[in-house]
Short mmCIF file of C-alpha atoms and ligand atoms in Angstrom, two decimals:
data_model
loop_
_atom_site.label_atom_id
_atom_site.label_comp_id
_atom_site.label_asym_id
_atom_site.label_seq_id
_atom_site.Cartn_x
_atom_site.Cartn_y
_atom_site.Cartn_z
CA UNK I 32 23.19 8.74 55.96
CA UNK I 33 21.21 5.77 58.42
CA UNK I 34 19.18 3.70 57.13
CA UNK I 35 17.45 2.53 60.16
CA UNK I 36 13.78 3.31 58.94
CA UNK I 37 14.53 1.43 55.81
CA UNK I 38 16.25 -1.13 57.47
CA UNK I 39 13.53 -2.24 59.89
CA UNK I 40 10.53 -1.60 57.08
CA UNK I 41 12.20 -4.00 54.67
CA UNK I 42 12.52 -6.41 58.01
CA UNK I 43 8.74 -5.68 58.36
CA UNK I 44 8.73 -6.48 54.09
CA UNK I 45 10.45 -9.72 54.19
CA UNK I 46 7.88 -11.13 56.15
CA UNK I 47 4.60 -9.95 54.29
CA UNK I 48 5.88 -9.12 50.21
CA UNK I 49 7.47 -11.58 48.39
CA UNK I 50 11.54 -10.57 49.08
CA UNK I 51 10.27 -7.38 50.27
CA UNK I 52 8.81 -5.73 47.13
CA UNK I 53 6.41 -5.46 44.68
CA UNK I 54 8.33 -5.90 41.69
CA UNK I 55 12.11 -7.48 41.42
CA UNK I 56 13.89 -4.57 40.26
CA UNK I 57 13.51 -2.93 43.37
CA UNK I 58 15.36 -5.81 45.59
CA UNK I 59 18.59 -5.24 43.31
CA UNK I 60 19.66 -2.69 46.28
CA UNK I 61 22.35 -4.09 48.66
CA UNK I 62 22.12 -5.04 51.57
CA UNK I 63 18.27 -3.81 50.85
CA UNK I 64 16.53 -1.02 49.34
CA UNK I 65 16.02 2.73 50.71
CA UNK I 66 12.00 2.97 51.27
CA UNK I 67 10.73 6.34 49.88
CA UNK I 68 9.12 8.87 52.31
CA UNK I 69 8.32 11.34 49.43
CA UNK I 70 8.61 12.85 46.30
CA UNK I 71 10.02 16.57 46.22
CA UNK I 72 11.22 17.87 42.76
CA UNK I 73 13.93 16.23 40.82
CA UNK I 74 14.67 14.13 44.81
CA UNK I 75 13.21 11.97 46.96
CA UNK I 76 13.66 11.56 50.33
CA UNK I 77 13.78 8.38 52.33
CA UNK I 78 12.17 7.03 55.54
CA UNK I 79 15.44 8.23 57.25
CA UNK I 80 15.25 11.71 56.07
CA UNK I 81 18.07 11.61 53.37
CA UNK I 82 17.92 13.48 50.19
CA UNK I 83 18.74 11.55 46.89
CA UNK I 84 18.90 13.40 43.49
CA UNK I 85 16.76 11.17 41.34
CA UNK I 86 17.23 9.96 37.91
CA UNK I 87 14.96 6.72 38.20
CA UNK I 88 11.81 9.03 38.29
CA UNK I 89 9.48 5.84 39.02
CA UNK I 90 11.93 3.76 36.23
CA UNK I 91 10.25 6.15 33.38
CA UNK I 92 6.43 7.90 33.77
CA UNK I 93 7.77 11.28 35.82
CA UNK I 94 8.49 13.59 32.98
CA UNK I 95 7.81 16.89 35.12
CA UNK I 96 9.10 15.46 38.27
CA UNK I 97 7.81 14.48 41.72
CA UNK I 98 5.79 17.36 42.52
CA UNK I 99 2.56 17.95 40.40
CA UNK I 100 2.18 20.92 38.76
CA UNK I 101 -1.28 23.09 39.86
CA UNK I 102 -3.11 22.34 36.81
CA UNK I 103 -2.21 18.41 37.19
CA UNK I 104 -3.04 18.23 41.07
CA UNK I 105 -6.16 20.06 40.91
CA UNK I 106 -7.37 17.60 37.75
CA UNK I 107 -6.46 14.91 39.70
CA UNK I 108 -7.98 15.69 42.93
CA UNK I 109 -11.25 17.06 41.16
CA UNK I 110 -11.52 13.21 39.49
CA UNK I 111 -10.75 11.36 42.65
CA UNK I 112 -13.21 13.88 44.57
CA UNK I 113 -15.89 13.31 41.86
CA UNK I 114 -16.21 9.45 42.56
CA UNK I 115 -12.95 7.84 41.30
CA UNK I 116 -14.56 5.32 38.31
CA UNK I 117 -17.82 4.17 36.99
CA UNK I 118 -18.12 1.88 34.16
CA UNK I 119 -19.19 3.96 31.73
CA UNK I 120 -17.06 6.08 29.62
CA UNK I 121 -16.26 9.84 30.46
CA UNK I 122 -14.75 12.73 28.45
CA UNK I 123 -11.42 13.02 29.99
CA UNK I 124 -11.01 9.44 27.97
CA UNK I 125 -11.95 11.60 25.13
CA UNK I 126 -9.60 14.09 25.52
CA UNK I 127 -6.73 12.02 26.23
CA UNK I 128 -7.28 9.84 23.21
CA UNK I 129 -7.70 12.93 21.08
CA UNK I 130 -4.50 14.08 22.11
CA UNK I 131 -2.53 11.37 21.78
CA UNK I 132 -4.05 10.75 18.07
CA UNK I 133 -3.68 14.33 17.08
CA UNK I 134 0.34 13.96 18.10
CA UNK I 135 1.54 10.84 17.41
CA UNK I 136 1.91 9.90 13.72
CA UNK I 137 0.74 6.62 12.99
CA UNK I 138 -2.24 6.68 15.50
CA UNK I 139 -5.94 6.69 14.55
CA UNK I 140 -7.78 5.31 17.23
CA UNK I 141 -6.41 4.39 20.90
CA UNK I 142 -7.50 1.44 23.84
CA UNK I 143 -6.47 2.11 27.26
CA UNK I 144 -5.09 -0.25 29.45
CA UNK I 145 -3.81 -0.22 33.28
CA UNK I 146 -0.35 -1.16 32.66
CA UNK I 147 2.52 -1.58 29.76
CA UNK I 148 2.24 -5.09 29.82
CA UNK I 149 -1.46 -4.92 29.22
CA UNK I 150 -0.81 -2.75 26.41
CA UNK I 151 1.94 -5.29 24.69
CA UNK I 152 -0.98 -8.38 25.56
CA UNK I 153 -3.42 -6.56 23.40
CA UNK I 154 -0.88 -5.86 20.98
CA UNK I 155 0.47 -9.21 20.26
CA UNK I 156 -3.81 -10.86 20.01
CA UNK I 157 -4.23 -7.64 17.63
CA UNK I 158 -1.28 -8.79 15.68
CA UNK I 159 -2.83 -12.19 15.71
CA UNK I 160 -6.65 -12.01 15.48
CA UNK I 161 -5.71 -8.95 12.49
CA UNK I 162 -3.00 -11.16 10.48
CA UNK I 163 -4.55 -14.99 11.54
CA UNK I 164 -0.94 -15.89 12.21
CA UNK I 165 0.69 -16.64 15.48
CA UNK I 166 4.35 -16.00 15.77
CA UNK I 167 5.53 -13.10 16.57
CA UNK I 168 9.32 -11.30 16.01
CA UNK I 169 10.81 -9.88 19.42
CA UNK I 170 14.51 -8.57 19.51
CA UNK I 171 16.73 -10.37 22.48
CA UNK I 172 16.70 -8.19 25.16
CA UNK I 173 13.67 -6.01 24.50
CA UNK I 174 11.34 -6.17 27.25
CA UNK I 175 7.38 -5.55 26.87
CA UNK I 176 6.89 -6.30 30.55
CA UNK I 177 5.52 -9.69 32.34
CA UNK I 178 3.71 -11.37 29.26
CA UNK I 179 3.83 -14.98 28.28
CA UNK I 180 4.74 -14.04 24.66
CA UNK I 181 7.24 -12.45 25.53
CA UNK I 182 9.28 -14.08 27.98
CA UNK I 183 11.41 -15.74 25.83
CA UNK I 184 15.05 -15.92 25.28
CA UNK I 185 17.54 -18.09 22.61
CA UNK I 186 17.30 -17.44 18.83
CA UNK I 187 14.79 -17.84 16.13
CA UNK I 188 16.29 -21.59 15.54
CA UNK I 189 15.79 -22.22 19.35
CA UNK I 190 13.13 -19.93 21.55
CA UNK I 191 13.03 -20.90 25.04
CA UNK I 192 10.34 -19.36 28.16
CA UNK I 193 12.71 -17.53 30.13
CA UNK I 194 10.88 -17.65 33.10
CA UNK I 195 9.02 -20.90 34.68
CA UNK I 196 5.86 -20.81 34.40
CA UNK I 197 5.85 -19.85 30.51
CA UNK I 198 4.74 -23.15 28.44
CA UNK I 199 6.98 -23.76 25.85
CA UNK I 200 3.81 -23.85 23.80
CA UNK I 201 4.31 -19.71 23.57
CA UNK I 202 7.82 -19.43 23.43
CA UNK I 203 7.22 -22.03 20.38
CA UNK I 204 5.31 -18.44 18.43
CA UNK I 205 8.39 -16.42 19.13
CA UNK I 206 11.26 -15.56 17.14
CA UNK I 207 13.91 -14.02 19.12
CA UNK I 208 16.57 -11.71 16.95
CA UNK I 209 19.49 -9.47 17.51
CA UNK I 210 18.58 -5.83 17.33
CA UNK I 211 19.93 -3.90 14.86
CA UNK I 212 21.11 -7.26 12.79
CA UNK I 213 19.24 -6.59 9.51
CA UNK I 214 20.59 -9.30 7.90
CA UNK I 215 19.05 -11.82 10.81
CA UNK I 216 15.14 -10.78 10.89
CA UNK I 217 15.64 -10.51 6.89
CA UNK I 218 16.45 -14.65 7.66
CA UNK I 219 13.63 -14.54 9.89
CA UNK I 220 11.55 -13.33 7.26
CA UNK I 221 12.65 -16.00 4.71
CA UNK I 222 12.38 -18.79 6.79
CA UNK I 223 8.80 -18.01 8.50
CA UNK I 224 7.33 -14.76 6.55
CA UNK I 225 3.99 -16.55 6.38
CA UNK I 226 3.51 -17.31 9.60
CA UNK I 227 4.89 -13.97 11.05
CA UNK I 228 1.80 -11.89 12.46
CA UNK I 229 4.34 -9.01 13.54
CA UNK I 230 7.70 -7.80 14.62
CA UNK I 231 7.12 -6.35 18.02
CA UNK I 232 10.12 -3.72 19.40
CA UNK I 233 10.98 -0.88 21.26
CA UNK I 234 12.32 1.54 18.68
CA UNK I 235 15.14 2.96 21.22
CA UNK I 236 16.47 -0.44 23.65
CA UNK I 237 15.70 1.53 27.03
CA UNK I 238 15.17 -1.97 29.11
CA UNK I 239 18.45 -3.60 28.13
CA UNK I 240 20.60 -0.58 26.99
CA UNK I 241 19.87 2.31 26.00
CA UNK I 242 20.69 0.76 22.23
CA UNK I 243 20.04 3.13 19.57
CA UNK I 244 19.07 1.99 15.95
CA UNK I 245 21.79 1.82 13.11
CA UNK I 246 20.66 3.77 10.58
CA UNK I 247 17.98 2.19 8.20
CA UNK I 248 17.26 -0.56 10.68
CA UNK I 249 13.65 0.34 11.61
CA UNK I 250 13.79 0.91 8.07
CA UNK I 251 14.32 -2.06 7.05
CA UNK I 252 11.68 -3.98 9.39
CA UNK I 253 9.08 -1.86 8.12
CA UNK I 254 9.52 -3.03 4.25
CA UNK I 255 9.87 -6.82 5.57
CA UNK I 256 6.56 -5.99 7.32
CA UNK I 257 4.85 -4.56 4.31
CA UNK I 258 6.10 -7.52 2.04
CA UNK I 259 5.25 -10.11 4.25
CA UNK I 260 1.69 -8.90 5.39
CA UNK I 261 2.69 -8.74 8.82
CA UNK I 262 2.42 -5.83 11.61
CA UNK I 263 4.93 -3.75 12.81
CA UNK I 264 4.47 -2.76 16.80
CA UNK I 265 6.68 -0.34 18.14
CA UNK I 266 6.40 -0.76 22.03
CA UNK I 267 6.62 3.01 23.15
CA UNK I 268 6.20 2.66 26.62
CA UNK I 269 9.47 4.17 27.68
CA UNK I 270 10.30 6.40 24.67
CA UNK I 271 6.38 7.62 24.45
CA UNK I 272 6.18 11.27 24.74
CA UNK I 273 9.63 10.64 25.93
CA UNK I 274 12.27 10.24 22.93
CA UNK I 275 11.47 12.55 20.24
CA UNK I 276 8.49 14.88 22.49
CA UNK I 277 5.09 14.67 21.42
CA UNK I 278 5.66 13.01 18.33
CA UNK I 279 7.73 9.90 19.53
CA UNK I 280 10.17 7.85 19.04
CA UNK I 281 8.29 7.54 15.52
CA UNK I 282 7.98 11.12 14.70
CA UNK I 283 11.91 11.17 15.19
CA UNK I 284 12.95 7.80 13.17
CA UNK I 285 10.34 9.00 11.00
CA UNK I 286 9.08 5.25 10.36
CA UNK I 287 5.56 4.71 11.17
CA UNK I 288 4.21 1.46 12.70
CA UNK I 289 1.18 -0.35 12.55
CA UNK I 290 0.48 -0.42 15.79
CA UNK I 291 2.09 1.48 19.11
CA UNK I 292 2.49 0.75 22.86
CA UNK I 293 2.56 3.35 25.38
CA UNK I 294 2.14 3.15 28.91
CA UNK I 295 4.50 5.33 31.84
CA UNK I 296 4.43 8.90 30.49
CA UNK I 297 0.78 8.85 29.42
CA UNK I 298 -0.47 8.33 32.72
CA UNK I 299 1.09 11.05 34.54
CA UNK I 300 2.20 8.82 37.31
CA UNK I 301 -0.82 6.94 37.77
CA UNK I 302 -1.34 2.69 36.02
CA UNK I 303 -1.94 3.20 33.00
CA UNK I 304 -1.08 1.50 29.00
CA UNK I 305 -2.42 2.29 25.96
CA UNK I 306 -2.75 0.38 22.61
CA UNK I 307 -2.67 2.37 19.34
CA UNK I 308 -2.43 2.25 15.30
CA UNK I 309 -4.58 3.08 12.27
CA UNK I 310 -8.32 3.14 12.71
CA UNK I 311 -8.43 -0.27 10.37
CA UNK I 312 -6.39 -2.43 12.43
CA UNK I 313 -7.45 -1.23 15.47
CA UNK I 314 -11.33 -1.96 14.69
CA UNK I 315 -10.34 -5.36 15.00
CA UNK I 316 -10.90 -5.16 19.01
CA UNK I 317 -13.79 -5.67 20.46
CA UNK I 318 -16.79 -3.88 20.38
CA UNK I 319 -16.16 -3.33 16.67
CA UNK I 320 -14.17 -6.31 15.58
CA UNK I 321 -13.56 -9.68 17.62
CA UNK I 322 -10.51 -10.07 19.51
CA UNK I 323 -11.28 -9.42 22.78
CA UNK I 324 -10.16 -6.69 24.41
CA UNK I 325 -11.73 -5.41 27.90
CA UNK I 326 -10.69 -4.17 31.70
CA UNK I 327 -12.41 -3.21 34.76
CA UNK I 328 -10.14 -0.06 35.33
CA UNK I 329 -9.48 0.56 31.36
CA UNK I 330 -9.52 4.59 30.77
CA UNK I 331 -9.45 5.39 35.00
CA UNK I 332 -10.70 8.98 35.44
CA UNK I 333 -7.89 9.56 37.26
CA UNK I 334 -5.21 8.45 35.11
CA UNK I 335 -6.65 10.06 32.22
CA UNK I 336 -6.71 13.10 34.12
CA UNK I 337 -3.08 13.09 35.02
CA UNK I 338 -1.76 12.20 31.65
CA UNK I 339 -3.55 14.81 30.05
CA UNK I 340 -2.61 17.42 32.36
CA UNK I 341 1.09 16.32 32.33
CA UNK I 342 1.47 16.35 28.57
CA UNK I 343 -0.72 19.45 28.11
CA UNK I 344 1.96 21.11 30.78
CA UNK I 345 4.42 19.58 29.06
CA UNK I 346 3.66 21.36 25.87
CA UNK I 347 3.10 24.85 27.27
CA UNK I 348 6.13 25.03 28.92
CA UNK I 349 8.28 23.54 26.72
CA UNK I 350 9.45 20.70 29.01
CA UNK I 351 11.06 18.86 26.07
CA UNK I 352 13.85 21.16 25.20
CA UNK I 353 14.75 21.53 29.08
CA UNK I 354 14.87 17.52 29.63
CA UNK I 355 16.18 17.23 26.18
CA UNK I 356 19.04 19.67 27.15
CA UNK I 357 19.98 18.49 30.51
CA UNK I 358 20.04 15.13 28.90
CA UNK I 359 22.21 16.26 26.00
CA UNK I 360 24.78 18.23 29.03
CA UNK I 361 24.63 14.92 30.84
CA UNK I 362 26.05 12.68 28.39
CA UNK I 363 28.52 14.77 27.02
CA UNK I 364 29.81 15.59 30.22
CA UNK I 365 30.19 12.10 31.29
CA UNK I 366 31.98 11.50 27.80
CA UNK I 367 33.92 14.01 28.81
CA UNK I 368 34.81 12.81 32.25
CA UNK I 369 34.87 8.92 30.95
CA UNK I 370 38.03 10.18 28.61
CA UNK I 371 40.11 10.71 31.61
CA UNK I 372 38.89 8.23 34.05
CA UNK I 373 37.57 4.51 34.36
CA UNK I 374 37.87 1.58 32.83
CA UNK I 375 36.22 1.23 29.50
CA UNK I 376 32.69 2.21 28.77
CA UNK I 377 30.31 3.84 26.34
CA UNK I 378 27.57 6.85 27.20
CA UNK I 379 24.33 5.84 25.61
CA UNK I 380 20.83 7.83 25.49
CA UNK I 381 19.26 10.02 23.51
CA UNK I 382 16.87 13.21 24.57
CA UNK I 383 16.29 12.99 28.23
CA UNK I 384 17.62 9.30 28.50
CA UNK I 385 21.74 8.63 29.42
CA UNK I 386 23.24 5.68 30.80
CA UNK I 387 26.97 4.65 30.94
CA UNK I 388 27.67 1.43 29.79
CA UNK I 389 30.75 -0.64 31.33
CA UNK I 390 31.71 -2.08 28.36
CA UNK I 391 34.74 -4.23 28.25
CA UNK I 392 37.29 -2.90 25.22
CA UNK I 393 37.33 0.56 23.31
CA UNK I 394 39.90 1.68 21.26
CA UNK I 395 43.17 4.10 21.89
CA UNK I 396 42.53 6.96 20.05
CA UNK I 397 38.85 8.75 20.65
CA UNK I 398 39.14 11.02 17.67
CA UNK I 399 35.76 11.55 16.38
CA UNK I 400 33.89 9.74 18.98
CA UNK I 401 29.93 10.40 19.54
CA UNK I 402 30.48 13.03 21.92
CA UNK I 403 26.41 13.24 23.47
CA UNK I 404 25.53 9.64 23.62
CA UNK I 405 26.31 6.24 21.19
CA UNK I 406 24.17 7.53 18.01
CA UNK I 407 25.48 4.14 16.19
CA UNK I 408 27.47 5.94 13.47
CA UNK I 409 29.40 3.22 11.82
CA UNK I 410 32.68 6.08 11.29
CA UNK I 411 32.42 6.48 14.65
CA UNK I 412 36.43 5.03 16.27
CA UNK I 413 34.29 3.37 19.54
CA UNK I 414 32.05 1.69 16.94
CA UNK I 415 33.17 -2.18 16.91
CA UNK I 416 32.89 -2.04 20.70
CA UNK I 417 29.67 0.34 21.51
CA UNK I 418 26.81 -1.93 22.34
CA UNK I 419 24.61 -2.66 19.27
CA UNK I 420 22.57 -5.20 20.72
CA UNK I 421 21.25 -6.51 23.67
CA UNK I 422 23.60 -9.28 24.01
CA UNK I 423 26.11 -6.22 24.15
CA UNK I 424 24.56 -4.44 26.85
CA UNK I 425 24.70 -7.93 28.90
CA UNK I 426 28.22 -8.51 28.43
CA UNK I 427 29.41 -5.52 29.49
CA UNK I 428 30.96 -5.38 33.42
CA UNK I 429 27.21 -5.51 34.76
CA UNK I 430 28.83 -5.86 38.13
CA UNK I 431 31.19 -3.33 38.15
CA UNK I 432 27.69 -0.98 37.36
CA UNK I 433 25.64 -2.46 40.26
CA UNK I 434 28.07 -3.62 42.73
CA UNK I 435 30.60 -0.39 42.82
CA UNK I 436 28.99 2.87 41.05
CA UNK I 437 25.58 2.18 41.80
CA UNK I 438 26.38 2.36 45.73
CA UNK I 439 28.72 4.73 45.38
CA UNK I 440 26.95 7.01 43.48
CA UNK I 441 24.01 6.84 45.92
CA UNK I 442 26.60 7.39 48.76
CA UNK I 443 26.92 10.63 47.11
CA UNK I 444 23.29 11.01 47.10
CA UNK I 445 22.15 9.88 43.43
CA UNK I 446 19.63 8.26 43.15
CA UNK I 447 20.64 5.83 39.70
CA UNK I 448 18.42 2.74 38.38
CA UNK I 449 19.64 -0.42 40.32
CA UNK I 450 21.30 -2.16 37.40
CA UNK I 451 23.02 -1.82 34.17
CA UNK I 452 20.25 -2.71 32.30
CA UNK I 453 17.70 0.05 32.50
CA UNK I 454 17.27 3.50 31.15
CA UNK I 455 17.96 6.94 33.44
CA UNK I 456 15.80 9.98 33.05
CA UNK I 457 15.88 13.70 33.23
CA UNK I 458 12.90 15.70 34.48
CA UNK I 459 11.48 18.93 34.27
CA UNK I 460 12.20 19.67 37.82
CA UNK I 461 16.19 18.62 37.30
CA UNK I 462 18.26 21.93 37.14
CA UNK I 463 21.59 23.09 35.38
CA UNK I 464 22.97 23.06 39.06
CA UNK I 465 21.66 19.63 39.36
CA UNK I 466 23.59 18.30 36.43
CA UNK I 467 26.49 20.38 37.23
CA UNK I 468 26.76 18.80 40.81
CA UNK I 469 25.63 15.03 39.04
CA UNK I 470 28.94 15.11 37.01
CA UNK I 471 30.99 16.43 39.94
CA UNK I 472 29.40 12.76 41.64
CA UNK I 473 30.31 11.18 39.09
CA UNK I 474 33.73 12.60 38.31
CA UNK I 475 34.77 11.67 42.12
CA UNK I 476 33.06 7.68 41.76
CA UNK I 477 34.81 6.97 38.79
CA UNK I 478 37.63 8.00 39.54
CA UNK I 479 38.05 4.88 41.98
CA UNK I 480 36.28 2.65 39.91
C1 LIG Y 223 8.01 -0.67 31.39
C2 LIG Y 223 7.85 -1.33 30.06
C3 LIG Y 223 6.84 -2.25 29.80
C4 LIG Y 223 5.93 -2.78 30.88
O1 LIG Y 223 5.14 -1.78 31.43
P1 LIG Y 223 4.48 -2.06 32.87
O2 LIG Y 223 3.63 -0.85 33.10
O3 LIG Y 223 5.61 -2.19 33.82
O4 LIG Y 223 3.68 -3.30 32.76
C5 LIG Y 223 6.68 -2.71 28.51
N1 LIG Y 223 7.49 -2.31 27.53
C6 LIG Y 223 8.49 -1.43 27.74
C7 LIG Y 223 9.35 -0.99 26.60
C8 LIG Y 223 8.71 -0.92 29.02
O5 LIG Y 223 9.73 -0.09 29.24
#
């Protein structure tokens, strides 16, 4: 492997992007990034020619993989052809939105948005214009992308911005929990129930994890919700047609939410959000109610197009049960292989998600262990040191992730997600082989971790 062509573009980079890129996560890379030539199943290939087997997959929206299927390519080229947006709405919208409320559980009525964080913006000012409160519940280490509400860290006692730039003004509405502590938002509750407009979370931690719920936790936000009068937002914009197929994370927990995010998988590759929930909470954005809602781009041709087409493909040739099984082959080979080798750690994921955690302490004897991914059984022997929070996640060796497997895995050309922190994803276009040769990767790296 050279990395000349990468090496001189990020020169070219450093002068003209802020540190190179276009958003942080991709500067993690040491000494600097690979650029990406193209796209070409489950790989990509570099400006240098090399070939990486790819699990990022664009950090979450590539359910089928790089190349487009027919149907997806020709629906995208026909919008893009046809005179890419107008300003007035278009059926494809239609379409999309009927889809997406005819799947997902708890939706009535949708809003499209360009990005993730757009969609978590509108949720939290739905939350607030709906209830007339203003704080909002957030679990530490959930991330619902670059939004001032968000962007806080400390505890419900002491909410701090966690970025300059945030007033403390915001971080002031924001009551920062552990996930999965039931006893700690149930405090929350007590302390500011009437001033709570919502509990916003991802149901699965896929930003700072992957953290599975202990059983009854959604559970139990939902009834603090109800008795409260406040909104519960699940932010689906990584497990969104993602965790638990068509239905979502949602249909899987079976606990249905107010009010949903979505963003990556929806758009088929392309910007895209999406804000969605019962028709009577919804009808609170504008045009029909008054918090104001509105975007240039909202509902692209294009996007719509491409998320359609993906999830339609998705469903026809049931994509789900191939991701979902390579995912399933993944992490119980690597729980497998993490037996023998390494220092400690946990495998995490669910569905087409894995990620190994470098987690600092486990115990001797493995009897009975989760043997496809940390499901958060409390019998489980790895239980008191599995990661059950984000705190969890962040204490783990973060630097024996980034600093020694991530290069070395990439040295055997895997392509993994630059830090400890963020999910990994199967595709459609990943193979049995794939997998097969993934473990052997692994097996070899940790081996002299
Ligand atoms: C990626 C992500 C976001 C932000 O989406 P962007 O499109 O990057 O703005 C929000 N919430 C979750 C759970 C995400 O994974």
């Amino acid at each position: 492997m050279t990395h000349e062509r990468s090496r001189e573009l990020y020169g070219r980079a450093l002068s003209v992007l802020v540190g190179g890129v276009n958003s942080p996560v991709r500067a993690v890379p040491r000494p600097y990034p690979f650029f990406v030539e193209r796209g070409d199943g489950a790989h990509v290939v570099d400006a240098d020619g090399d070939r990486y087997l790819d699990y990022v997959m664009g950090y979450g929206p590539l359910l089928l993989g790089h190349d487009l299927p027919d149907r997806v390519a020709a629906a995208v080229q026909s919008h893009a052809a046809e005179g890419p947006m107008y300003g007035a709405p278009t059926e494809v919208e239609v379409e999309l939105a009927e889809f997406v409320a005819r799947h997902v559980p708890s939706v009535d009525s949708v809003r499209f948005v360009n990005s993730g964080t757009e969609a978590t913006v509108a949720a939290v000012r739905l939350a607030r214009g709906h209830t007339g409160r203003e704080k909002i519940v957030v679990m530490q280490g959930g991330y619902h992308g670059a939004q001032e509400s968000t962007l806080v860290e400390g505890d419900a006692g002491d909410p701090r911005p966690s970025s300059p730039g945030v007033p403390d003004a915001f971080a002031e509405h924001t009551l920062p929990v552990p996930f999965n502590d039931r006893e700690a938002v149930t405090r929350v509750f007590e302390e500011h129930g009437e001033a709570i407009a919502a509990v916003l979370t991802e149901p699965v931690l896929g930003n700072k994890g992957i953290v599975a719920p202990v059983d009854g936790y959604h559970e139990r936000l939902r009834d603090l919700c109800d008795e409260h009068g406040a909104l519960l937002v699940f932010d689906e914009v990584i497990t969104g047609f993602r965790v638990g197929g068509l239905a979502c994370a949602q249909g899987k927990l079976g606990v249905e939410p107010d009010v949903t995010t979505f963003g990556k998988i929806v758009g088929g590759g392309f910007p895209v959000g999406a804000v969605g929930g019962r028709a009577e909470v919804m009808d609170a954005l504008t045009p029909v109610g008054e918090v104001f809602e509105s975007g240039t781009f909202n509902g692209h041709p294009v996007t719509m197009a491409a998320g359609l087409e993906t999830l339609r493909y998705a469903v026809e040739n049931d994509v789900y049960d191939h991701v979902n099984d390579l995912g399933e082959q993944l992490r119980a080979g690597l729980t497998d292989l993490l037996a023998d080798h390494a220092p400690r750690y946990t495998v995490v994921g669910e569905d087409s998600m894995f990620k190994t955690v470098f987690t600092r302490e486990g115990p001797a004897d493995l009897d009975g262990q989760c043997v496809a991914g940390c499901e958060q059984r409390a019998d489980c022997p790895r239980y008191d040191h599995c990661p059950n929070c984000g705190a969890d996640v962040a204490d783990a060796e973060t630097d024996r992730w980034e600093r020694l497997l991530w290069p070395a895995m990439k040295a055997e050309g895997v392509f993994l997600t630059a830090n400890q922190y963020e999910s990994q994803f199967v595709s459609a276009a990943h193979t049995r082989e794939d997998v097969e040769e993934t473990l052997e990767s692994y097996k070899r790296v940790l081996s002299e971790l």
